[in-house]
XYZ file of C-alpha atoms in Angstrom:
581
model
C -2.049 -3.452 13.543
C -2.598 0.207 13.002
C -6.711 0.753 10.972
C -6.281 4.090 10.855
C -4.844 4.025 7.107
C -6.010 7.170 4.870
C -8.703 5.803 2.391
C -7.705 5.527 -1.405
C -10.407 7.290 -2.998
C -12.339 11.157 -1.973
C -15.476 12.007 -3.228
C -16.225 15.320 -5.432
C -19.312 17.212 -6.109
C -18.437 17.472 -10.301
C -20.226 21.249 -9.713
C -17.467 22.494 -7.706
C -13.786 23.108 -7.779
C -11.606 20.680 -5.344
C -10.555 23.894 -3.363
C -13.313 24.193 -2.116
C -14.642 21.517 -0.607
C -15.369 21.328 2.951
C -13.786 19.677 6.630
C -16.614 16.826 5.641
C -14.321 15.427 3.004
C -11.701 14.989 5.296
C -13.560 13.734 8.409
C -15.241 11.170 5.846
C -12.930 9.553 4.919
C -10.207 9.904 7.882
C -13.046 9.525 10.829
C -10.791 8.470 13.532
C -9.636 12.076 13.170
C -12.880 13.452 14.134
C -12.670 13.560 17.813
C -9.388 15.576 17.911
C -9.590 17.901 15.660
C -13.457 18.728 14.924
C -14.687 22.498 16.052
C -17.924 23.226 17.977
C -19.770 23.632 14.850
C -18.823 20.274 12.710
C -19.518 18.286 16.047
C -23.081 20.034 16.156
C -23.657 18.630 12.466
C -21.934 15.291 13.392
C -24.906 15.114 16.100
C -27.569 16.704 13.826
C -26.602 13.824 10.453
C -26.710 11.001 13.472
C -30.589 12.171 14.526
C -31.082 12.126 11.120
C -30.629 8.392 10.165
C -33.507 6.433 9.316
C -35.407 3.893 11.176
C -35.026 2.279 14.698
C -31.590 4.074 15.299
C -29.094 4.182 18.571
C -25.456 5.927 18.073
C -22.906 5.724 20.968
C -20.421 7.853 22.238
C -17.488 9.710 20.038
C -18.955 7.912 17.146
C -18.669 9.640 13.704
C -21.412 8.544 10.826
C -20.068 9.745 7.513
C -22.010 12.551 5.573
C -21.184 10.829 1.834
C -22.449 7.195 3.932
C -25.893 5.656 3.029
C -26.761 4.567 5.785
C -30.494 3.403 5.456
C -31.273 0.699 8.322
C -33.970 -0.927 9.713
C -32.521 -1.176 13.213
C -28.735 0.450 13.678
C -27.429 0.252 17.426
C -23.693 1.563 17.066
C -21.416 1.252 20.165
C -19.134 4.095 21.950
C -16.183 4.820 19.745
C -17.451 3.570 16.052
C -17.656 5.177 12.850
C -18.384 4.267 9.228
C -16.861 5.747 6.659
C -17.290 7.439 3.554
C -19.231 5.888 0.985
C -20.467 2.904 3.238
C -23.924 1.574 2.396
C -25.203 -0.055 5.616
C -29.380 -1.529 5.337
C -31.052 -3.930 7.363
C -30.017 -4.771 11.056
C -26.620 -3.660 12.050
C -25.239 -4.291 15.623
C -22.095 -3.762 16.826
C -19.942 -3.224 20.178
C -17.497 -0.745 21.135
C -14.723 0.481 18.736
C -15.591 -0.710 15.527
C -15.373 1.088 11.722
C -16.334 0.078 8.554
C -14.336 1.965 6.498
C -14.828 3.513 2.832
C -17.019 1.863 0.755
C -17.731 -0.913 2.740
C -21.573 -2.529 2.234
C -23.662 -3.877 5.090
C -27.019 -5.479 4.285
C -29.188 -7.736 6.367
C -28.832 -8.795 9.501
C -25.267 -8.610 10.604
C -23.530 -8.212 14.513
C -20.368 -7.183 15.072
C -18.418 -7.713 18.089
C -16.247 -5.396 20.309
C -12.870 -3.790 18.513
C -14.024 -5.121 14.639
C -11.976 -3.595 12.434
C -13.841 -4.287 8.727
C -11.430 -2.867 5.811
C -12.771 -0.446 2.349
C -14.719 -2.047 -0.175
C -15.665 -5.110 2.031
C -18.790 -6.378 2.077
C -20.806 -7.888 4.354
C -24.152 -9.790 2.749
C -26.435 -11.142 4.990
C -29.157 -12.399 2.489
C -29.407 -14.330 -0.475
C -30.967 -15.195 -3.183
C -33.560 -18.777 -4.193
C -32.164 -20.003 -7.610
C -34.767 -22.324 -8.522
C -35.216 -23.062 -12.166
C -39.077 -22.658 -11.828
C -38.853 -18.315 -12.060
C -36.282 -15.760 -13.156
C -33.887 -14.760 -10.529
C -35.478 -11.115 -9.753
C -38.501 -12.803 -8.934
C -36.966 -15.656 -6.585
C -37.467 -15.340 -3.013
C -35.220 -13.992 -0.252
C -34.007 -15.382 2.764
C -31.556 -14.442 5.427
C -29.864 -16.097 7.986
C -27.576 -13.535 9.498
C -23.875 -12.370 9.803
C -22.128 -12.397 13.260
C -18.772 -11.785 13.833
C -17.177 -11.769 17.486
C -14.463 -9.675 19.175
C -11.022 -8.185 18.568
C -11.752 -9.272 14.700
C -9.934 -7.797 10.953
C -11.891 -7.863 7.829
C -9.353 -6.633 5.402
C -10.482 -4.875 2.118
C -12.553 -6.630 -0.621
C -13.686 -9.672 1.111
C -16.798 -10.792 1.026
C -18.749 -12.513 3.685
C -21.597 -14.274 2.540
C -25.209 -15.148 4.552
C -25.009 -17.498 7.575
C -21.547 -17.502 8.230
C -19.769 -16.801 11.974
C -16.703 -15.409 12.524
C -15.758 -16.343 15.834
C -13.336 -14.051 18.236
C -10.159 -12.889 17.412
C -9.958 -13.973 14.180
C -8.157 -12.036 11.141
C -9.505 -12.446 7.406
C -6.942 -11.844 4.587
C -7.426 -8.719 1.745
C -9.841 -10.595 -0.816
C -11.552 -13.559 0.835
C -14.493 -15.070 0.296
C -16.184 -16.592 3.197
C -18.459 -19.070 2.540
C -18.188 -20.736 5.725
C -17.990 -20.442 9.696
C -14.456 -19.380 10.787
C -13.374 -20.604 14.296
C -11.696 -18.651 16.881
C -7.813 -17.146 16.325
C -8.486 -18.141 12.841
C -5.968 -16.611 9.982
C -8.439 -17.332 7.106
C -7.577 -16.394 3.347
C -8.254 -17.084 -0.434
C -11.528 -17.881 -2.333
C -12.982 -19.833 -0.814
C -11.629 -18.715 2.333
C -9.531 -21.485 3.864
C -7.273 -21.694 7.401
C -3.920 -20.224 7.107
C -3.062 -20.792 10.587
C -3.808 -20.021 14.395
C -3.065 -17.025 15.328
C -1.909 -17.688 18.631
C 1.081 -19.395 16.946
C 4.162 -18.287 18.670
C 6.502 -16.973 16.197
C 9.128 -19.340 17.004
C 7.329 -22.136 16.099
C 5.977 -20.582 13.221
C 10.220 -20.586 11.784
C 10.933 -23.377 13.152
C 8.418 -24.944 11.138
C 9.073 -23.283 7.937
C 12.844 -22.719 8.236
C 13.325 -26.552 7.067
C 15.214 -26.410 3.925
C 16.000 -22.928 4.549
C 20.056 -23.407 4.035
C 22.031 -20.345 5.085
C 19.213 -17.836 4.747
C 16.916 -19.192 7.606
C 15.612 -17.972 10.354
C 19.133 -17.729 12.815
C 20.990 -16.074 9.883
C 18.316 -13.687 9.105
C 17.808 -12.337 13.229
C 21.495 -12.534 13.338
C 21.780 -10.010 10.346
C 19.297 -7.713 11.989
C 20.889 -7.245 14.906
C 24.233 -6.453 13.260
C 22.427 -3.800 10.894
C 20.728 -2.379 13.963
C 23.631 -2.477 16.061
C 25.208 -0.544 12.860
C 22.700 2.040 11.701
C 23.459 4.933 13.935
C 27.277 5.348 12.404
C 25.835 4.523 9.293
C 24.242 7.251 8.637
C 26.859 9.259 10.553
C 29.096 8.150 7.980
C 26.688 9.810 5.428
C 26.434 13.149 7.307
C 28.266 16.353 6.184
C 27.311 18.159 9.250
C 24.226 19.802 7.252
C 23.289 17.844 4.549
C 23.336 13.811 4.031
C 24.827 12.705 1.308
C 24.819 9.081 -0.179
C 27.932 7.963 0.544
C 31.603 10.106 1.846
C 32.224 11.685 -0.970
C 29.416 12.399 -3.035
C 26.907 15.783 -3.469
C 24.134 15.970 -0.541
C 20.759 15.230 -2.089
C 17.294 14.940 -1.620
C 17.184 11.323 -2.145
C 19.961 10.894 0.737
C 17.825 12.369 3.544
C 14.939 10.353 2.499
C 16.878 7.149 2.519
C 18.337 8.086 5.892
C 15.288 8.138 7.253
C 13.832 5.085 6.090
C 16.854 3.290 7.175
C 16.636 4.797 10.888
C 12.446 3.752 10.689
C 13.752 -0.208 10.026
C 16.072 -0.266 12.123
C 16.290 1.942 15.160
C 12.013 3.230 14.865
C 12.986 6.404 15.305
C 14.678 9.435 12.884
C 18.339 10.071 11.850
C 20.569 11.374 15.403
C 21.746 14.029 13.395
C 18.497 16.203 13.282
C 15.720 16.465 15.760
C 12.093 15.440 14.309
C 10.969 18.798 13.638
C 13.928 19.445 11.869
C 14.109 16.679 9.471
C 10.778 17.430 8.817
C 10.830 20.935 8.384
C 14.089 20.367 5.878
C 12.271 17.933 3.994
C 8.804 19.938 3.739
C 10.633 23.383 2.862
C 11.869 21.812 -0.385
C 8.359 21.240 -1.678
C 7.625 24.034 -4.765
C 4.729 25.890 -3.692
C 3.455 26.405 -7.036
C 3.699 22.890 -8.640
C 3.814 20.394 -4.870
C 6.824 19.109 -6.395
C 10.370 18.986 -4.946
C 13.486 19.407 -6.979
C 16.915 18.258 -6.642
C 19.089 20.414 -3.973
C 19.897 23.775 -5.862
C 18.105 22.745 -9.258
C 15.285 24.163 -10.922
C 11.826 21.738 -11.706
C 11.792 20.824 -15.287
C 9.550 22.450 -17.367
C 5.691 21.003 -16.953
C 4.129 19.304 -19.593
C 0.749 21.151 -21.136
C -1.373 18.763 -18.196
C 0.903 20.696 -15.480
C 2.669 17.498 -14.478
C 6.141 16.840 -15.094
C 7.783 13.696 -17.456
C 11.386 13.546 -16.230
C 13.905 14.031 -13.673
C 14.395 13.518 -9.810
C 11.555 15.628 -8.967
C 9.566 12.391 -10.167
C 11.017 10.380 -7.478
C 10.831 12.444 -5.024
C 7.164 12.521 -5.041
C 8.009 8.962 -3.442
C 10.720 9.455 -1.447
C 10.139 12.692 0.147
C 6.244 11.963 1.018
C 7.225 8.751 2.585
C 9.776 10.329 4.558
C 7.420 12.793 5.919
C 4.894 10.215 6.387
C 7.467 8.160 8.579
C 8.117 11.056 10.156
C 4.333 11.929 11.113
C 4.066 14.929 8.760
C 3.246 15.359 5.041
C 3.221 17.506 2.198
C 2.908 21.205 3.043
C 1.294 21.476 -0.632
C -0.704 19.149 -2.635
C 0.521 17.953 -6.060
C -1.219 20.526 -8.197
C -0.860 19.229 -11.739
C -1.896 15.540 -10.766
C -4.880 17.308 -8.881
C -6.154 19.348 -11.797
C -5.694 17.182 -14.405
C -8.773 15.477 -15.972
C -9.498 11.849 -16.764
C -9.564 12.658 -20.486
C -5.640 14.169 -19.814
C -4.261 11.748 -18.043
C -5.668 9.245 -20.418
C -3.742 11.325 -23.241
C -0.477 11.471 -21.029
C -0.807 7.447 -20.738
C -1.147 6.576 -24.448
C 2.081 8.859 -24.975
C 4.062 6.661 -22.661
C 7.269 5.200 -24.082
C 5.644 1.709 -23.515
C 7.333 -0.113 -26.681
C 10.829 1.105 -26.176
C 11.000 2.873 -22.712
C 8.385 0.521 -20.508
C 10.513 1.540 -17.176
C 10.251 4.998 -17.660
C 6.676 4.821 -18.760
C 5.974 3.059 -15.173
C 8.235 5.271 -13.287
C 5.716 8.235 -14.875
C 2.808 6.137 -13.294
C 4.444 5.197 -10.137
C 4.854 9.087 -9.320
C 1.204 9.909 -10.775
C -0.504 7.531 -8.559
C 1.704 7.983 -5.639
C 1.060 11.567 -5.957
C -2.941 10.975 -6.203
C -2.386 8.975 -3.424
C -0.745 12.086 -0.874
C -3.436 14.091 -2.893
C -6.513 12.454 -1.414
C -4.815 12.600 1.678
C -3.871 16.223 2.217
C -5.903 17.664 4.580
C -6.829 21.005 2.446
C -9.301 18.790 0.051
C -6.998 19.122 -2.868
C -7.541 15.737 -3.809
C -8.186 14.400 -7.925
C -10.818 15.478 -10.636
C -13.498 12.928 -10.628
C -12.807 10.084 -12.606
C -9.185 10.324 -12.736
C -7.895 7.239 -10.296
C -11.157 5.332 -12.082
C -9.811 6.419 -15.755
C -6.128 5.269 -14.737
C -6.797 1.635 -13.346
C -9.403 1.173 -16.456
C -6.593 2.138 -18.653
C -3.890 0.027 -17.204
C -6.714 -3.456 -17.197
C -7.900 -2.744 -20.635
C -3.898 -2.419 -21.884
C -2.363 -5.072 -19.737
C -0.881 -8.265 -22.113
C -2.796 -10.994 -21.241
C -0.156 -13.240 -21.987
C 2.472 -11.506 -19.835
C 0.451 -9.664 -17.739
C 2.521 -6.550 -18.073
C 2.910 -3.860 -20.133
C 5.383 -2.638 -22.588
C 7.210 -4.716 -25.012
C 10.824 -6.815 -24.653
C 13.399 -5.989 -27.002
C 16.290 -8.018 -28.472
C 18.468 -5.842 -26.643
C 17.732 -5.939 -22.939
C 15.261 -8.701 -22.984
C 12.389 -8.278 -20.736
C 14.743 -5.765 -18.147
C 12.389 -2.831 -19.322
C 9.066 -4.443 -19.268
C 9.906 -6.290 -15.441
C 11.046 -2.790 -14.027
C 8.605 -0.828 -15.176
C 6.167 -3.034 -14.271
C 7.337 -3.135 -10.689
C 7.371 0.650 -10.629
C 3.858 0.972 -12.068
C 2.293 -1.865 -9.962
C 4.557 -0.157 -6.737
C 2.275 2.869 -7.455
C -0.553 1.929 -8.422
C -2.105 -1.539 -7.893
C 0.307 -1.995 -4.401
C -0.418 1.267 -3.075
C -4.343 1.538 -3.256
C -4.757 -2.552 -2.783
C -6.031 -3.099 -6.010
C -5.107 -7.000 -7.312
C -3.362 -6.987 -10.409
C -4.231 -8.732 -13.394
C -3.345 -11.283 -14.845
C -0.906 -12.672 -11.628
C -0.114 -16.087 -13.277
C 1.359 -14.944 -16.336
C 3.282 -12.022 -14.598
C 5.042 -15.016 -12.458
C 5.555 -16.783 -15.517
C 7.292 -13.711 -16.884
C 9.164 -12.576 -14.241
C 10.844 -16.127 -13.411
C 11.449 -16.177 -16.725
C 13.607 -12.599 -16.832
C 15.351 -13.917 -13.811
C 16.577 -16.456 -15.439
C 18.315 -13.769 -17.852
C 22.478 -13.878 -16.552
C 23.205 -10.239 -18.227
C 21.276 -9.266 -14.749
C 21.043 -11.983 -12.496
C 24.791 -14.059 -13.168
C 27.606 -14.298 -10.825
C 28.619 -10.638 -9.927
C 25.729 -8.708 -12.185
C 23.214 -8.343 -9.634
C 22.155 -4.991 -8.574
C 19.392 -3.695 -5.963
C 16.949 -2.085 -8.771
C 17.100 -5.719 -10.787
C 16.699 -8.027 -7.450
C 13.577 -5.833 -5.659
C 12.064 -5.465 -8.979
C 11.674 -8.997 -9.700
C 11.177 -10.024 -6.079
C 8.327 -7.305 -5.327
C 6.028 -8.828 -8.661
C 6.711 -12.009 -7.181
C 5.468 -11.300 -3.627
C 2.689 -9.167 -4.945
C 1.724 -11.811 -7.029
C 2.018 -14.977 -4.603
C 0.317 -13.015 -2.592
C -2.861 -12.275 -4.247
C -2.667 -16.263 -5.903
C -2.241 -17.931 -2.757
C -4.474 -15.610 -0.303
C -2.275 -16.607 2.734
C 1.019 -14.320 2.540
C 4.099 -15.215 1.072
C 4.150 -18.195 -1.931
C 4.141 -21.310 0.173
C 1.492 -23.291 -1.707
C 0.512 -20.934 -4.404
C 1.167 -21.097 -8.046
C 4.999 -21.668 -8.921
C 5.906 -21.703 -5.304
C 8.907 -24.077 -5.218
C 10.638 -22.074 -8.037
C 9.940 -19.114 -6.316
C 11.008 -20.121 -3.143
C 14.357 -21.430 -4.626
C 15.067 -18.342 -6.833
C 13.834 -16.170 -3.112
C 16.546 -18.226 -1.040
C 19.643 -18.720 -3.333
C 19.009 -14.309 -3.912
C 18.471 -14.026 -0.175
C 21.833 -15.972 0.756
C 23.478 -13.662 -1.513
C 22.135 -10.712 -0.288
C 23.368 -11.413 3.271
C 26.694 -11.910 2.182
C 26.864 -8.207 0.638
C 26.568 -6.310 3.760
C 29.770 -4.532 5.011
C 30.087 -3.930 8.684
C 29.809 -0.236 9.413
C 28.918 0.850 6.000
C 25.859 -1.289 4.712
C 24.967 -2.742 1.093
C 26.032 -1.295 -2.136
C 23.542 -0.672 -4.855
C 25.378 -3.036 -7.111
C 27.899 -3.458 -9.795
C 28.794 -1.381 -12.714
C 28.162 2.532 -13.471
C 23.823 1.784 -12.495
C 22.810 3.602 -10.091
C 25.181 4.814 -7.521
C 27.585 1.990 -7.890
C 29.054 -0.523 -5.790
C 30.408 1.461 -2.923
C 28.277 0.773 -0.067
C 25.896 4.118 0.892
C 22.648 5.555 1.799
C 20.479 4.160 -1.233
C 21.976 0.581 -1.153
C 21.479 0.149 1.870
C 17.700 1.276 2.001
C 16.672 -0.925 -0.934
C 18.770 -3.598 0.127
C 17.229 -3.701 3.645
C 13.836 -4.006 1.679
C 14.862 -6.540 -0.796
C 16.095 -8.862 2.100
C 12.530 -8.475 4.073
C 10.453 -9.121 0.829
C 12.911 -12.352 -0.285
C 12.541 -13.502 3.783
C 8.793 -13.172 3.648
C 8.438 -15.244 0.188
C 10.208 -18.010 2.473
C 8.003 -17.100 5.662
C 10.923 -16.359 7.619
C 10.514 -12.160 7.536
C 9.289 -12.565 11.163
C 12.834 -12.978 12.159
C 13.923 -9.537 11.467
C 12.245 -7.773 13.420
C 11.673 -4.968 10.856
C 9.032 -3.858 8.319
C 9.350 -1.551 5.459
C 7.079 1.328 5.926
C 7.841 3.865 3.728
C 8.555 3.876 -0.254
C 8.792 -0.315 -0.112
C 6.544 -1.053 2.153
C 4.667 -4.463 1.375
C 0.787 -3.416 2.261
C -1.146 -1.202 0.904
C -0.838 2.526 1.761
C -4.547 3.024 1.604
C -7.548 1.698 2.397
C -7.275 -0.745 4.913
């Protein structure tokens, strides 16, 4: 379990321009950076901010105590190798062992001990006092009491839970994105949901873990599933040979090199061999991939095309550059690099803009595009707020495009955009799993209304002009499976939809598209995208197989089984959050 994930939001003082802000922004929010890369001079004003904090207050070694933090405590004794993070708001008692972080935005108050090695995620809060609610006197005037928080060792908070007053959370426990504890968790307790509940042990061997829920599985259990891995792994290197001009990738023999082609050979050698494409060294693939980036706009055009024009907010509305905004940033990400450039439209425009930009979205006839648009935006925002030169957002932005999307969102679909007579709901699914990918995915935001989205999407799956015998492409399948593990997610706090609203018909529609997908695979040449002219077609190549490979992890993991494969998607599909935790 890696922590050190980039936060999702950067603070900006509204005097000055986002050029020139300082280190501090960086070091704020990424803290784990601090001890490798600091000068002389920012560690003197690490040392001056930590005399600085108020009351009875002890700081360890190679700790790092955020400059845009409040911390205000009564007592504060942080152990060797801790930090908290920007925007953390930390009163009372705290106490904590070695190699702990609170991360951005999380709130301490009370009395609360951590443990050695807790890990407590953004925007979690930890609340150790409470309120009287006796009838007799209005609620600012009731008394206070507290009881205390303690958590023990080797422990994960994820982001947005809440821990309430009096509760322990015992050693080596993990607490799912979102839960509400109410109550004392034991040791090697999984807890998730709200109220918090047992998921499972965590010592569970993973065996027994498939064993378990591999009953009923049919042809895509756990065997068939490890089986499949090892044949794609055993596969990989001469598939992407196969792909290889001897300087450029292409997707499949036969077709123009392209941008999209490196990236997907790179995701495709992080699943299944950890490591880059043969054919290039590191550097290499990453110096390729970075020297395509525009310097003027951060965007990166098709191989020997010119960017599209930008729109009067200095972002562009169409073409591949869009996508690669995705695929190339994940690729360098996977690759340990980044962006040479931020994205300078998305990082100049203003809330007010991109508010504009979002009500001129095709939504009623073009809802796929219009969350394609969004996808890149956010995504964009996202490598933004990580790029180490500050470039970051205009304050308000990220805050004006989630308000946007809640206030606009269908409460009876929970999705945006508008079905047609035409293609049904194919538009308003797609585009939702774009803008959700982007958006409410990548920055761990939960997304509204998650009932009625599984309603909907089950629904559209039932539709046979995409999901009958032979119709069944890779865009269709992940876009309906990723709502649906987003959503089961988030509804049933535990991973996956065992238990959680609609779960049998998910589960069914997850293993009869999971069986299927196994089948497709073609020994030395991997999945095609799918029938007809979509996409790149039905001859097996570079793209296929990439979404394929991700489709098959998310439909495993909606049965529990994705344990089995030995792989996780990291990069453009990836199924956690790509910030904040």
């Amino acid at each position: 379990m890696d922590h050190r994930q980039p936060p999702s939001e950067q603070p900006f003082d509204d005097t000055r321009h986002p050029d020139h802000l300082g280190p501090s922004v960086r070091f704020d929010h990424c803290p784990w950076l601090f001890e490798k890369e600091a000068t002389e001079e920012q560690r003197a004003s690490q040392r001056a901010r930590q005399r600085s904090l108020d009351g009875d207050s002890e700081v360890g070694e190679r700790c790092y105590v955020a400059e845009s933090a409040a911390v205000l405590p009564d007592v504060l004794r942080l152990g060797d190798d801790s930090y908290i993070a920007a925007h953390a708001y930390v009163t009372g008692t705290l106490t904590t062992g070695t190699d702990c972080t609170l991360n951005p935005f999380t709130v301490v108050r009370g009395t609360v001990s951590l443990g050695t090695g807790v890990r407590v995620g953004a925007h979690t809060s930890l609340l150790a006092f409470n309120h009287s609610t006796a009838p007799d006197r209005p609620i600012h005037l009731q008394p206070q009491s507290s009881r205390g928080i303690t958590v023990g060792d080797d422990v994960w908070i994820g982001s947005h839970v809440v821990v309430v007053d009096g509760v322990t959370i015992g050693d080596h426990c993990v607490i799912g994105a979102g839960a509400v504890v109410t109550k004392d968790v034991p040791a090697w307790t999984v807890a998730a949901g709200n109220p918090a509940r047992r998921i499972r042990d965590r010592r569970e061997p993973a065996s027994r873990k498939r064993e378990t829920l591999g009953k009923g599985a049919g042809t895509a259990g756990p065997d068939a599933l490890a089986r499949f891995a090892d044949t794609a792994r055993a596969q990989a290197a001469d598939l992407l040979a196969r792909c290889w001009t001897g300087d450029r990738y292409t997707d499949r023999p036969g077709a123009a090199p392209s941008v999209r082609a490196h990236c997907d050979a790179v995701e495709i050698a992080d699943l299944l061999l950890s490591t880059a494409p043969g054919q290039l060294d590191r550097a290499e693939h990453i110096e390729r991939l970075a020297s395509l980036q525009d310097r003027e706009s951060g965007l990166t055009p098709e191989l020997g095309e010119r960017l599209p024009p930008m729109d009067a907010d200095g972002f562009t509305g169409e073409g591949p550059a869009l996508y690669h905004v995705l695929s190339v940033g994940y690729a360098l990400d996977l690759l340990g690099a980044a962006f040479p450039q931020p994205v300078r439209g998305v990082g100049f425009m203003t809330a007010d803009q991109l508010v504009a930009r979002l009500e001129r979205l095709p939504w009623r006839d073009g809802a796929w595009a219009a969350g394609a648009w969004i996808d890149s935006w956010a995504t964009a925002a996202h490598w933004n707020l990580r790029h180490p030169d500050g470039a970051g957002l205009v304050p308000g932005t990220l805050e004006a495009l989630f308000g946007w999307l809640l206030t606009r969102a269908d409460p009876w679909t929970g999705m945006w955009g508008t079905p047609s007579a035409d293609v049904g709901r194919l538009q308003v699914v797609n585009g939702y799993y774009r803008l959700t990918r982007g958006s409410f995915a990548q920055f761990g935001v939960p997304v509204p209304h998650p009932e009625r989205v599984v309603d909907a999407v089950l629904d559209h799956a039932r539709d046979t002009r995409y999901f009958g015998a032979g119709r069944e492409n890779a865009c269709n399948v992940l876009d309906v499976a990723h709502p649906l593990w987003l959503c089961a997610r988030q509804l049933s706090f535990g991973g996956g939809s065992d238990g959680g609203y609609r779960s049998a018909e998910i589960r069914g529609w997850a293993e009869q598209r999971l069986t299927a997908a196994l089948s497709r695979w073609q020994d030395g040449r991997g999945f095609g995208f799918g029938p007809g002219t979509a996409g790149p077609g039905p001859e097996p190549g570079l793209q296929g197989t990439e979404m394929w490979l991700a489709i098959v992890w998310l439909l495993a993991d909606l049965l529990g089984h994705s344990d089995a494969l030995g792989y996780r998607p990291r990069g453009v599909h990836r199924p956690e959050p790509a910030v904040g935790t």
